[in-house]
């Protein structure tokens, strides 16, 4: 493995990443880059961050051996990194706290966020309440419908939720609207971006804040099984939970890194959200990366049962890891993810998020191809409470 | 000399009027006639918006224009064809394409530049491609004598101006407020101060846009700059125009602003 020290000073991961934004935001992003560089090794900042993770989030999150599921799959042993047990129910809080602490130090009293499944919105609303900041969350009107419990949760926490009616009314449009807010209120506002995508420095700083997932795993796995896993598997929406798990493992030889995208109705139908599996590089939302786009360079509408994966782009570091072959990217369909969702409920007594169910579904396919002594570590990025309406609806049940 | 430089050289003290419309809005068949109407109304340069699915820097008015054009399937190649058709009757008025980078990426920089020149395009403004990322695009544009047009924002620090100057040709475009297109509240004193500062670093004509809605503001802004850009106000008029009336509406609206500028 080559020494891996990316992004470069301009925010590039090879040919990906960068800062493709309107001029109005350039100085705000420069400022954020400078401030982050100043605090990322600041002992006081890091101590506060660690303290919040421990006492507010409940870290470290455990790793759990899913024995009955492994047996049912027949093959490799499946372990779960339990990000679903974090406060607010997903990995998103790790990033939201890190950025909110930066916002606090930069004197910003208003935070904004985009959200798909609502998990990042809830995490942002939570930390805004915790630190006494005004909070506005942009959410596609379609997702507001799909994720009603999370919308209410954000409101309970004191956030304003703005339904976005433009475009496909999903995560990408929420991101557009958050950018528009930021351009307008750039002096007073900190944009807490919810995934490892967007313009530099976001892919880097989000990655750094969520890398606690992989860092802990690297310590926990040897404690449990005496070695590192053979493969780590994570779902990929914008790519934060995946890069959080992958990044610490990049230099560890022998560990396969597998990202699972939303295959929707199947890659062959075109109705999916799998840019790494079936897209081409382009520029959207501040960075160059793999994208779902048509021949004219227009962004294509995506489809996934999971709101958090329903996004046509992906963080630039994943594009780079794909091209250099360090990580593999695959897709599973809505139906496969739903089967995995129910299996985890029944075999292990854990209700997973539909996003995380994609990673579980691929682990279930991979396990039988490996020996019983091999180990797959799945990043269980979130819990499924928010998804029970969706799952009930698919079964024709109204709650 | 290219059309943009010639246009500014021939102004002889007058201020340039630069209207913006979205290509393909309200429907593709009207765009060329609307461009001619803008010229008849007193336009010196036309900024022609290339529709994009995710116009992050635009307010609701131009977002809707983009959506209307995309509903007709208008892509970058169609926009180039419209310019070529416009050129059949107007070989003098500069046309600058304005939009987002991805459609240009998708076509390929070199291929775009060649096709754009052949169609009679004079410049390109990509909202989401700052000079830091523009090396390859600038080279491709310069090779075909196309002018890269850059935005300068209220938040642009003086240190960045020389970087912009290195790539920019034709004119630069000062965004008169923080916000998306179509926002209100323009502070003329502040605009004057910034334009003066920009002049110390950039030896190109300076246009000012965002938030200009009528002849009076246009006049105030023109007093401290070289050109006035009007977008959302026109696109709004197109949206409100009766079927088939968009061109005539634009011509009337622009004529009033032209009169205020020349008064
Ligand atoms: C539980 C969970 N997992 C995964 C994701 C996908 O995001 P990312 O790819 O950034 O981890 C989301 C997004 O909302 C989520 O809520």
XYZ file of C-alpha atoms and ligand atoms in Angstrom:
678
model
C 0.000 0.000 0.000
C 1.291 3.450 -0.903
C 1.332 6.015 1.875
C -2.145 7.514 1.774
C -2.391 11.168 2.590
C -5.362 12.642 0.800
C -6.887 15.001 -0.052
C -4.166 17.363 -1.253
C -4.170 21.000 -0.170
C -6.750 21.875 -2.838
C -9.086 19.122 -1.697
C -8.396 16.660 -4.497
C -8.431 12.887 -4.200
C -6.625 12.162 -7.447
C -8.927 13.596 -10.114
C -11.894 13.769 -7.739
C -13.067 16.257 -5.132
C -12.101 19.923 -5.335
C -14.091 23.089 -4.716
C -16.731 23.563 -7.400
C -18.949 26.215 -5.878
C -20.186 29.707 -6.613
C -17.685 32.458 -5.919
C -19.746 33.724 -2.968
C -18.905 30.570 -0.990
C -15.187 30.431 -1.755
C -14.085 32.565 1.159
C -16.383 30.731 3.595
C -14.876 27.410 2.515
C -11.361 28.849 2.802
C -12.210 30.020 6.296
C -13.585 26.610 7.237
C -10.450 24.927 5.877
C -8.233 27.240 7.917
C -10.260 26.891 11.104
C -10.379 23.126 10.788
C -6.633 22.956 10.237
C -6.225 24.996 13.382
C -8.450 22.838 15.577
C -8.000 19.337 14.215
C -4.893 18.768 16.328
C -5.825 21.142 19.116
C -5.791 19.105 22.366
C -8.602 21.109 23.903
C -10.865 20.701 20.859
C -10.122 16.991 20.635
C -10.696 16.495 24.346
C -14.083 18.183 24.122
C -14.990 16.082 21.074
C -13.934 12.844 22.786
C -15.811 13.811 25.897
C -19.010 14.433 23.940
C -18.638 11.128 22.114
C -18.240 9.271 25.362
C -20.847 10.908 27.584
C -23.408 12.235 25.104
C -23.267 9.731 22.236
C -22.364 6.676 24.292
C -19.174 5.656 22.542
C -17.434 3.404 21.982
C -20.215 1.549 20.212
C -19.960 -2.218 20.687
C -19.234 -4.839 18.078
C -21.640 -7.728 18.174
C -21.255 -11.235 16.749
C -24.463 -12.004 14.874
C -24.291 -15.773 15.403
C -27.779 -16.806 14.346
C -27.646 -14.630 11.249
C -24.216 -16.034 10.357
C -25.527 -19.560 10.747
C -28.555 -18.813 8.592
C -26.356 -17.356 5.865
C -24.026 -20.347 6.086
C -20.411 -19.324 5.778
C -18.394 -16.454 7.173
C -19.056 -15.026 10.631
C -20.918 -11.733 10.519
C -20.096 -9.074 13.088
C -21.942 -5.777 13.471
C -20.464 -2.425 14.433
C -23.383 -1.034 16.414
C -23.672 2.594 15.299
C -27.419 2.086 15.717
C -26.874 2.277 19.476
C -25.543 5.829 19.332
C -27.635 8.640 20.729
C -30.101 9.629 17.970
C -29.782 6.216 16.366
C -27.149 6.497 13.664
C -23.535 7.288 12.848
C -24.517 10.805 11.782
C -24.162 12.222 15.290
C -20.372 11.710 15.247
C -20.075 14.178 12.406
C -22.749 16.592 13.620
C -21.024 17.015 16.985
C -17.632 17.590 15.388
C -18.970 20.275 13.063
C -21.086 21.905 15.759
C -18.015 22.220 17.981
C -16.231 23.910 15.077
C -19.233 26.209 14.553
C -19.127 27.140 18.229
C -15.467 28.076 18.003
C -16.104 30.086 14.846
C -18.793 32.079 16.646
C -21.662 30.935 14.400
C -25.009 30.923 16.150
C -27.095 29.514 13.312
C -26.615 26.076 11.771
C -28.273 24.601 8.706
C -28.320 21.071 7.338
C -29.737 18.972 4.530
C -31.218 15.606 5.298
C -32.544 12.589 3.420
C -33.661 9.933 5.862
C -33.814 12.583 8.536
C -31.024 11.028 10.602
C -28.570 13.801 9.876
C -31.329 16.359 10.410
C -32.124 14.812 13.774
C -28.441 14.712 14.682
C -28.019 18.372 13.729
C -31.190 19.442 15.547
C -29.918 17.520 18.563
C -26.532 19.192 18.722
C -28.098 22.593 18.009
C -30.301 22.091 21.072
C -27.316 20.847 23.055
C -25.208 23.927 22.220
C -28.003 26.485 22.033
C -27.915 27.252 18.320
C -30.677 28.145 15.877
C -31.237 25.257 13.464
C -32.856 25.031 10.030
C -33.054 21.670 8.246
C -33.836 21.316 4.541
C -35.565 18.101 3.556
C -37.053 17.028 0.225
C -40.851 17.113 0.327
C -40.891 13.460 -0.744
C -38.670 12.508 2.198
C -40.766 14.571 4.610
C -43.561 12.149 3.738
C -41.396 9.016 3.915
C -39.742 9.868 7.211
C -42.524 11.475 9.229
C -41.268 10.319 12.658
C -37.917 12.025 12.091
C -39.589 15.241 10.961
C -41.505 15.356 14.213
C -38.375 14.505 16.165
C -36.536 17.480 14.637
C -39.406 19.776 15.535
C -39.432 18.501 19.114
C -35.768 19.402 19.274
C -36.547 22.958 18.252
C -35.440 22.890 14.623
C -37.282 24.424 11.696
C -37.836 21.832 8.961
C -38.211 23.298 5.483
C -39.744 20.924 2.906
C -38.033 21.376 -0.481
C -40.407 21.227 -3.434
C -37.949 21.660 -6.301
C -36.548 18.962 -8.601
C -37.054 15.406 -7.417
C -37.933 16.601 -3.888
C -35.300 14.351 -2.306
C -31.851 14.632 -0.760
C -30.101 16.288 -3.710
C -32.688 19.059 -3.799
C -32.400 19.526 -0.037
C -28.655 19.952 -0.548
C -29.248 22.544 -3.293
C -31.538 24.480 -0.983
C -29.108 24.322 1.938
C -26.408 25.720 -0.364
C -28.760 28.551 -1.369
C -29.397 29.368 2.270
C -25.677 29.320 2.965
C -24.904 31.650 0.041
C -27.465 34.086 1.426
C -26.510 33.880 5.116
C -22.851 33.036 4.795
C -21.675 35.414 7.534
C -23.907 34.151 10.325
C -24.371 30.528 9.382
C -22.443 27.284 9.635
C -23.488 24.616 7.169
C -23.316 21.210 8.884
C -23.085 18.990 5.814
C -24.308 15.487 6.535
C -22.115 13.247 4.454
C -18.555 12.929 3.214
C -19.380 14.783 -0.002
C -19.674 18.405 -1.111
C -16.838 20.875 -1.669
C -13.496 20.697 0.143
C -12.995 20.654 3.125
C -16.244 18.779 3.845
C -15.291 15.340 2.469
C -12.141 15.473 4.578
C -13.567 16.849 7.788
C -16.662 14.645 7.742
C -14.404 11.646 7.136
C -12.185 12.617 10.031
C -15.138 12.933 12.413
C -16.737 9.611 11.417
C -13.435 7.715 11.302
C -13.970 6.985 14.982
C -16.051 4.054 13.650
C -13.120 2.367 11.958
C -10.616 3.417 14.617
C -12.652 1.714 17.318
C -13.221 -1.343 15.146
C -9.496 -1.719 14.580
C -9.036 -2.014 18.336
C -12.182 -4.035 19.056
C -11.812 -6.756 16.414
C -8.425 -7.989 17.647
C -9.819 -7.976 21.185
C -12.741 -10.153 20.090
C -11.221 -12.500 17.523
C -7.511 -11.882 17.749
C -7.232 -10.301 14.328
C -8.768 -7.879 11.849
C -11.791 -8.919 9.765
C -11.420 -10.247 6.213
C -13.886 -7.719 4.891
C -15.666 -4.634 6.123
C -19.004 -3.819 4.511
C -20.915 -0.533 4.652
C -23.779 1.040 2.749
C -22.984 4.062 0.595
C -25.322 7.017 0.230
C -23.118 10.070 0.230
C -20.513 7.833 1.763
C -19.971 8.962 5.348
C -20.590 5.790 7.325
C -18.614 3.845 4.719
C -15.605 6.160 4.698
C -15.739 6.253 8.502
C -15.308 2.513 8.544
C -12.965 2.261 5.534
C -10.508 5.055 6.118
C -8.672 3.597 9.112
C -8.519 0.274 7.257
C -7.054 1.605 4.002
C -3.454 0.795 5.018
C -4.392 -2.550 6.591
C -3.515 -5.251 4.099
C -5.841 -8.196 3.712
C -8.979 -6.307 4.689
C -11.409 -5.967 1.806
C -13.389 -2.723 1.801
C -16.839 -3.180 0.269
C -19.301 -0.354 -0.264
C -22.921 -1.242 -1.001
C -25.010 1.125 -3.067
C -28.769 1.270 -3.469
C -29.720 -0.881 -6.440
C -33.383 0.176 -6.266
C -35.394 -1.884 -8.759
C -32.126 -3.304 -10.158
C -29.186 -1.695 -11.987
C -30.507 -2.949 -15.319
C -33.760 -0.971 -14.871
C -31.998 2.377 -14.502
C -34.144 2.968 -11.391
C -31.501 2.974 -8.684
C -29.107 5.210 -6.759
C -25.775 3.599 -7.544
C -23.391 6.119 -9.142
C -20.235 4.111 -8.394
C -21.723 0.948 -9.873
C -23.475 2.490 -12.859
C -22.593 6.187 -13.206
C -19.825 8.339 -14.696
C -17.629 11.063 -13.221
C -18.991 14.597 -13.293
C -19.376 17.688 -11.148
C -22.216 18.216 -8.695
C -22.607 19.805 -5.269
C -19.108 21.162 -5.097
C -16.989 18.203 -6.144
C -16.000 15.957 -9.020
C -17.101 12.404 -8.383
C -19.129 9.563 -9.872
C -22.632 10.742 -10.692
C -25.891 9.535 -12.117
C -26.354 11.682 -15.179
C -27.747 11.560 -18.693
C -25.864 12.195 -21.948
C -26.453 15.963 -21.580
C -24.889 16.069 -18.123
C -28.237 16.517 -16.384
C -28.588 14.725 -13.070
C -30.938 11.744 -13.212
C -33.626 11.098 -10.640
C -32.705 8.274 -8.313
C -34.776 5.521 -6.768
C -34.295 3.685 -3.523
C -36.549 2.347 -0.805
C -34.113 4.028 1.563
C -34.277 7.822 1.710
C -30.729 8.067 3.065
C -29.276 6.352 -0.009
C -31.479 8.126 -2.548
C -28.750 10.416 -3.860
C -27.226 10.651 -7.375
C -23.704 11.478 -6.226
C -21.156 10.102 -3.810
C -18.258 11.430 -1.793
C -15.115 11.949 -3.912
C -12.877 9.733 -1.804
C -15.003 6.723 -2.732
C -14.564 7.547 -6.412
C -10.827 7.573 -5.838
C -10.824 4.334 -3.829
C -12.842 2.707 -6.603
C -10.472 3.839 -9.353
C -7.333 2.715 -7.511
C -9.038 -0.559 -6.680
C -8.600 -0.315 -2.909
C -12.355 -0.535 -2.313
C -15.013 -2.516 -4.162
C -18.493 -1.161 -4.797
C -21.564 -3.281 -5.398
C -25.320 -2.711 -5.359
C -28.228 -4.589 -3.836
C -31.878 -4.115 -4.728
C -34.707 -2.764 -2.592
C -36.081 -6.303 -2.313
C -32.762 -7.732 -1.141
C -32.390 -4.957 1.416
C -35.890 -5.600 2.750
C -35.188 -9.311 3.151
C -32.038 -8.431 5.097
C -34.047 -5.988 7.199
C -36.493 -8.710 8.250
C -33.751 -11.283 8.763
C -31.908 -9.104 11.243
C -35.140 -8.428 13.112
C -35.942 -12.130 13.371
C -32.513 -13.671 13.859
C -30.913 -11.103 16.116
C -33.616 -8.940 17.649
C -32.201 -5.823 16.017
C -34.270 -3.556 13.761
C -31.793 -2.026 11.292
C -32.181 1.160 9.261
C -33.137 0.484 5.633
C -29.831 2.099 4.633
C -27.827 -0.302 6.791
C -29.985 -3.181 5.508
C -28.214 -2.749 2.160
C -24.890 -3.569 3.801
C -26.492 -6.518 5.591
C -27.948 -7.793 2.322
C -24.558 -7.856 0.661
C -22.955 -9.498 3.697
C -25.600 -12.211 3.429
C -24.585 -12.800 -0.204
C -20.877 -12.699 0.518
C -20.891 -14.920 3.604
C -21.728 -18.220 1.843
C -18.809 -17.673 -0.563
C -16.357 -17.536 2.356
C -15.238 -20.097 4.934
C -16.761 -20.385 8.418
C -13.565 -19.060 9.944
C -13.660 -15.901 7.915
C -15.081 -12.687 9.284
C -17.211 -9.940 7.790
C -17.651 -6.746 9.781
C -20.817 -4.862 8.775
C -21.239 -1.248 9.728
C -24.745 -1.180 11.166
C -25.000 2.544 10.530
C -28.401 3.115 12.095
C -31.502 1.715 13.690
C -34.766 1.170 11.853
C -37.329 2.836 14.110
C -37.628 5.669 11.582
C -38.429 3.141 8.837
C -41.289 1.208 10.390
C -43.915 3.252 8.538
C -42.196 2.571 5.219
C -41.841 -1.143 5.898
C -45.432 -1.391 7.117
C -46.601 0.494 4.036
C -44.801 -1.944 1.739
C -46.661 -4.771 3.482
C -49.939 -2.931 2.946
C -50.287 -2.060 6.629
C -51.160 1.433 7.888
C -49.923 2.151 11.393
C -11.005 41.440 -31.976
C -13.785 39.198 -30.641
C -17.363 40.375 -30.368
C -17.242 41.103 -26.617
C -14.134 43.299 -26.800
C -15.466 45.072 -29.877
C -18.814 45.650 -28.184
C -17.209 47.312 -25.154
C -14.773 49.269 -27.325
C -17.637 50.711 -29.363
C -19.799 51.769 -26.430
C -18.233 55.230 -26.468
C -19.221 56.183 -22.949
C -22.567 54.403 -22.928
C -23.128 51.585 -20.490
C -23.640 48.041 -21.665
C -26.962 46.379 -21.003
C -26.687 42.624 -20.520
C -29.962 40.725 -20.267
C -30.167 37.096 -19.197
C -32.757 34.589 -20.332
C -32.808 30.814 -20.045
C -32.523 28.996 -23.357
C -35.593 26.907 -24.053
C -37.869 28.884 -21.716
C -40.860 29.027 -22.103
C -40.243 26.682 -24.999
C -37.318 26.131 -27.367
C -38.996 27.503 -30.493
C -39.149 31.013 -29.015
C -35.583 31.468 -27.810
C -34.045 32.872 -31.000
C -36.872 35.360 -31.482
C -36.493 36.399 -27.850
C -32.769 36.981 -28.365
C -33.485 39.249 -31.337
C -36.111 41.058 -29.262
C -33.506 41.687 -26.559
C -31.208 43.257 -29.133
C -34.061 45.363 -30.472
C -34.765 46.455 -26.881
C -31.201 47.700 -26.487
C -29.127 44.729 -25.323
C -25.381 44.935 -25.948
C -24.508 41.409 -24.819
C -26.833 38.448 -24.295
C -26.323 36.000 -21.467
C -28.064 32.804 -22.399
C -28.731 30.382 -19.566
C -28.007 26.714 -20.178
C -30.645 24.762 -18.250
C -29.375 22.465 -15.518
C -31.187 20.015 -13.298
C -29.572 21.330 -10.098
C -29.178 25.108 -10.292
C -27.671 25.562 -6.834
C -26.911 29.255 -7.217
C -30.290 30.266 -8.586
C -33.419 31.465 -6.854
C -36.916 30.128 -7.554
C -37.509 32.244 -10.695
C -34.544 30.914 -12.667
C -34.972 27.432 -11.171
C -38.447 27.316 -12.679
C -37.152 28.581 -16.026
C -34.600 25.765 -16.008
C -37.311 23.240 -15.207
C -39.524 24.512 -18.040
C -36.634 24.235 -20.506
C -35.657 20.774 -19.270
C -39.256 19.637 -19.624
C -38.676 20.263 -23.350
C -35.457 18.256 -23.202
C -33.213 21.245 -23.935
C -29.541 20.296 -23.574
C -26.271 22.101 -24.227
C -26.142 21.017 -27.878
C -29.633 22.412 -28.422
C -28.521 25.703 -26.895
C -25.573 25.837 -29.299
C -27.950 25.239 -32.187
C -30.074 28.183 -31.015
C -27.024 30.444 -30.991
C -26.084 29.307 -34.492
C -29.584 30.160 -35.667
C -29.404 33.577 -33.956
C -26.080 34.230 -35.717
C -27.698 33.793 -39.109
C -29.305 37.215 -38.572
C -27.036 38.864 -36.030
C -23.293 38.600 -36.372
C -22.463 41.423 -33.974
C -24.154 40.941 -30.596
C -21.964 38.909 -28.248
C -23.554 35.817 -26.718
C -22.289 34.420 -23.423
C -23.532 31.056 -22.204
C -24.184 30.937 -18.479
C -24.754 27.805 -16.486
C -23.183 25.027 -14.486
C -20.119 22.988 -15.215
C -21.502 19.473 -15.554
C -23.170 19.807 -18.977
C -19.861 21.188 -20.304
C -17.930 18.366 -18.577
C -20.285 15.824 -20.094
C -19.634 17.178 -23.592
C -15.899 17.504 -22.999
C -14.100 20.853 -22.711
C -12.342 20.762 -26.076
C -15.348 19.533 -27.986
C -17.546 22.123 -26.309
C -15.149 24.963 -27.082
C -14.909 24.000 -30.726
C -18.657 23.597 -31.155
C -19.381 26.797 -29.244
C -17.037 28.816 -31.430
C -18.532 27.318 -34.548
C -22.018 28.228 -33.316
C -20.945 31.823 -32.696
C -20.734 31.792 -28.899
C -18.357 34.373 -27.417
C -17.967 33.463 -23.770
C -18.840 31.016 -21.029
C -19.748 31.649 -17.414
C -19.826 28.502 -15.274
C -21.252 29.463 -11.914
C -19.747 26.512 -10.071
C -16.239 26.556 -11.496
C -14.004 28.994 -9.621
C -10.558 29.838 -11.048
C -8.961 27.273 -8.724
C -10.594 24.479 -10.743
C -10.627 26.205 -14.103
C -7.143 25.569 -15.505
C -8.173 22.974 -18.091
C -11.412 24.697 -18.991
C -9.694 28.062 -19.459
C -7.103 26.537 -21.760
C -9.809 24.952 -23.878
C -11.790 28.190 -24.054
C -8.776 30.399 -24.768
C -7.745 28.047 -27.570
C -10.999 28.809 -29.360
C -10.982 32.536 -28.536
C -13.885 32.093 -26.139
C -13.924 34.345 -23.083
C -14.164 32.745 -19.651
C -16.441 35.100 -17.704
C -16.039 35.107 -13.928
C -18.242 36.099 -11.066
C -16.867 38.216 -8.242
C -18.846 38.221 -5.011
C -19.199 40.614 -2.080
C -17.296 37.952 -0.125
C -14.396 37.764 -2.594
C -11.271 38.981 -0.802
C -8.859 41.215 -2.713
C -6.258 38.400 -2.727
C -8.469 36.305 -4.983
C -8.922 39.008 -7.613
C -5.538 38.467 -9.260
C -6.303 34.754 -9.663
C -9.562 35.651 -11.354
C -7.792 38.218 -13.520
C -5.424 35.532 -14.797
C -8.260 33.475 -16.350
C -10.890 36.098 -17.123
C -11.473 37.565 -20.572
C -14.206 39.781 -21.981
C -15.644 41.226 -18.792
C -16.120 40.249 -15.176
C -19.418 40.099 -13.430
C -19.749 41.506 -9.919
C -22.552 39.832 -7.983
C -24.010 42.749 -6.100
C -25.300 40.814 -3.115
C -24.881 37.667 -1.087
C -27.546 35.291 -2.194
C -29.024 33.461 -5.122
C -30.281 35.060 -8.306
C -33.514 36.961 -7.868
C -32.858 38.239 -4.361
C -33.595 41.856 -3.501
C -31.757 44.603 -1.590
C -28.891 46.115 -3.445
C -26.567 48.578 -1.759
C -25.289 50.954 -4.431
C -22.659 52.609 -2.225
C -21.174 49.260 -1.374
C -21.250 48.258 -5.049
C -19.351 51.432 -5.957
C -16.699 50.714 -3.350
C -16.183 47.125 -4.509
C -16.139 48.008 -8.204
C -13.393 50.545 -7.509
C -11.422 47.883 -5.682
C -11.883 45.354 -8.491
C -10.603 47.913 -11.019
C -7.258 47.975 -9.233
C -6.745 44.281 -9.997
C -8.671 43.557 -13.176
C -8.332 45.507 -16.404
C -11.600 44.307 -17.937
C -15.005 45.957 -18.113
C -17.005 45.299 -14.942
C -20.647 44.327 -15.120
C -22.886 44.319 -12.086
C -25.861 42.010 -11.597
C -28.143 40.284 -9.067
C -30.963 42.333 -7.612
C -31.431 44.817 -10.469
C -35.137 45.043 -11.173
C -35.873 48.421 -12.747
C -34.499 51.333 -14.732
C -33.701 53.390 -11.679
C -31.497 50.783 -9.978
C -29.964 49.957 -13.348
C -29.029 53.588 -13.762
C -27.522 53.856 -10.275
C -25.461 50.739 -10.826
C -24.410 51.833 -14.307
C -23.082 55.084 -12.872
C -20.429 53.123 -10.982
C -19.756 50.265 -13.436
C -19.448 49.435 -17.140
C -22.407 47.157 -17.606
C -25.655 46.136 -15.983
C -26.868 42.540 -15.947
C -30.577 41.868 -15.582
C -31.822 38.299 -15.196
C -34.576 37.283 -12.808
C -36.733 40.327 -13.616
C -36.771 39.319 -17.291
C -37.285 35.643 -16.622
C -40.204 36.562 -14.392
C -41.706 38.577 -17.230
C -41.279 35.611 -19.572
C -43.059 33.407 -17.046
C -45.943 35.863 -16.765
C -46.232 36.607 -20.490
C -49.252 35.383 -22.430
C -48.495 32.502 -24.826
C -46.430 33.763 -27.747
C -45.883 37.192 -26.138
C -42.547 36.563 -24.427
C -40.405 38.255 -27.092
C -42.570 41.368 -27.261
C -42.723 41.606 -23.465
C -38.947 41.405 -23.206
C -38.435 44.067 -25.847
C -40.708 46.559 -24.060
C -39.220 45.873 -20.666
C -35.676 46.208 -21.912
C -36.390 49.370 -23.880
C -37.466 51.119 -20.662
C -34.305 50.068 -18.875
C -32.208 51.122 -21.863
C -33.880 54.531 -21.789
C -33.078 54.920 -18.078
C -29.460 53.971 -18.753
C -29.060 56.438 -21.612
C -30.987 59.303 -20.003
C -28.616 5.029 9.105
C -28.021 5.632 7.878
N -27.068 4.960 7.213
C -26.521 5.450 6.090
C -26.922 6.655 5.549
C -26.303 7.099 4.268
O -25.417 8.164 4.401
P -23.853 7.951 4.304
O -23.563 7.247 3.033
O -23.318 9.324 4.344
O -23.432 7.155 5.476
C -27.900 7.401 6.208
C -28.338 8.700 5.665
O -29.287 9.288 6.012
C -28.469 6.868 7.397
O -29.425 7.535 8.047
